[in-house]
C-alpha positions as CSV (number, residue, x, y, z in Angstrom):
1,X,9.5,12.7,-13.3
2,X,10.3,8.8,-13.5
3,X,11.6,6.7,-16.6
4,X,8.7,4.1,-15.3
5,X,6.0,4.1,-18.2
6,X,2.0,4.0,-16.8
7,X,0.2,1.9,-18.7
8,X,-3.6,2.9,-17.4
9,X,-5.0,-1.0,-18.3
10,X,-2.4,-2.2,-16.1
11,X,-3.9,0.0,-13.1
12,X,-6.6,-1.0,-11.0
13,X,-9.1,1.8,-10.3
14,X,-9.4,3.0,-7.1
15,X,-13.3,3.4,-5.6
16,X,-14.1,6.7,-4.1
17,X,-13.2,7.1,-0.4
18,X,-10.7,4.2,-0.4
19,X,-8.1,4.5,1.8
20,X,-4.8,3.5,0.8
21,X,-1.7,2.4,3.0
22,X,1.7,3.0,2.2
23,X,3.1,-0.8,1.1
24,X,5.5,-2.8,3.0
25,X,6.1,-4.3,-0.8
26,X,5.0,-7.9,0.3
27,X,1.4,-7.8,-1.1
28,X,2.1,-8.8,-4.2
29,X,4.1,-11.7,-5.9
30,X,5.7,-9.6,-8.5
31,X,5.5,-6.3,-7.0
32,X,5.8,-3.1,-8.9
33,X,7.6,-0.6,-7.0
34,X,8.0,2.0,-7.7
35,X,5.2,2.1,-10.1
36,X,3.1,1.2,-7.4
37,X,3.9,2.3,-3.9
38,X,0.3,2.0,-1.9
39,X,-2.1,-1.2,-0.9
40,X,-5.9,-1.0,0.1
41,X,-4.8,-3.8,2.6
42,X,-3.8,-2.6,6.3
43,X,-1.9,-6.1,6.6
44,X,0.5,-4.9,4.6
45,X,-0.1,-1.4,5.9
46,X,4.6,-0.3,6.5
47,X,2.9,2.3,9.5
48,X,0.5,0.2,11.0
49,X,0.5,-3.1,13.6
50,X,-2.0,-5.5,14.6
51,X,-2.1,-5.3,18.7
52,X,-4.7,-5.4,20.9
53,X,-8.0,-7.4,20.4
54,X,-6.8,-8.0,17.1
55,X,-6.9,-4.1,15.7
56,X,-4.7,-2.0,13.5
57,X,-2.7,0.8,15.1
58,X,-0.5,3.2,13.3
59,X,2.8,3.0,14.8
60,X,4.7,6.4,16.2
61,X,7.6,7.2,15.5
């Protein structure tokens, strides 16, 4: 359990088939963690790198 109230008008509804990225927290001015630990931006994807031609690839480990 967390001590973090939801408040559901705060939260942005998520489409059906989004993906969503685990956050490298740098998305957002005032970020929310731990309320919010995910981004529908691959840029600020923490597993994935741009490389080649310009492409995201998730990074091994």
């Amino acid at each position: 359990m967390t001590d973090i109230p939801i408040i559901e008008a705060e939260i942005e509804p998520i489409e059906p088939d989004t993906a969503l990225y685990l956050c490298n927290r740098k998305a957002c001015e005032n970020c929310a963690y731990p309320l919010c630990k995910h981004t529908t931006d691959i840029s600020h994807a923490v597993n994935f790198e741009k490389d080649l031609g310009g492409g995201y690839w998730e990074k091994e480990k």
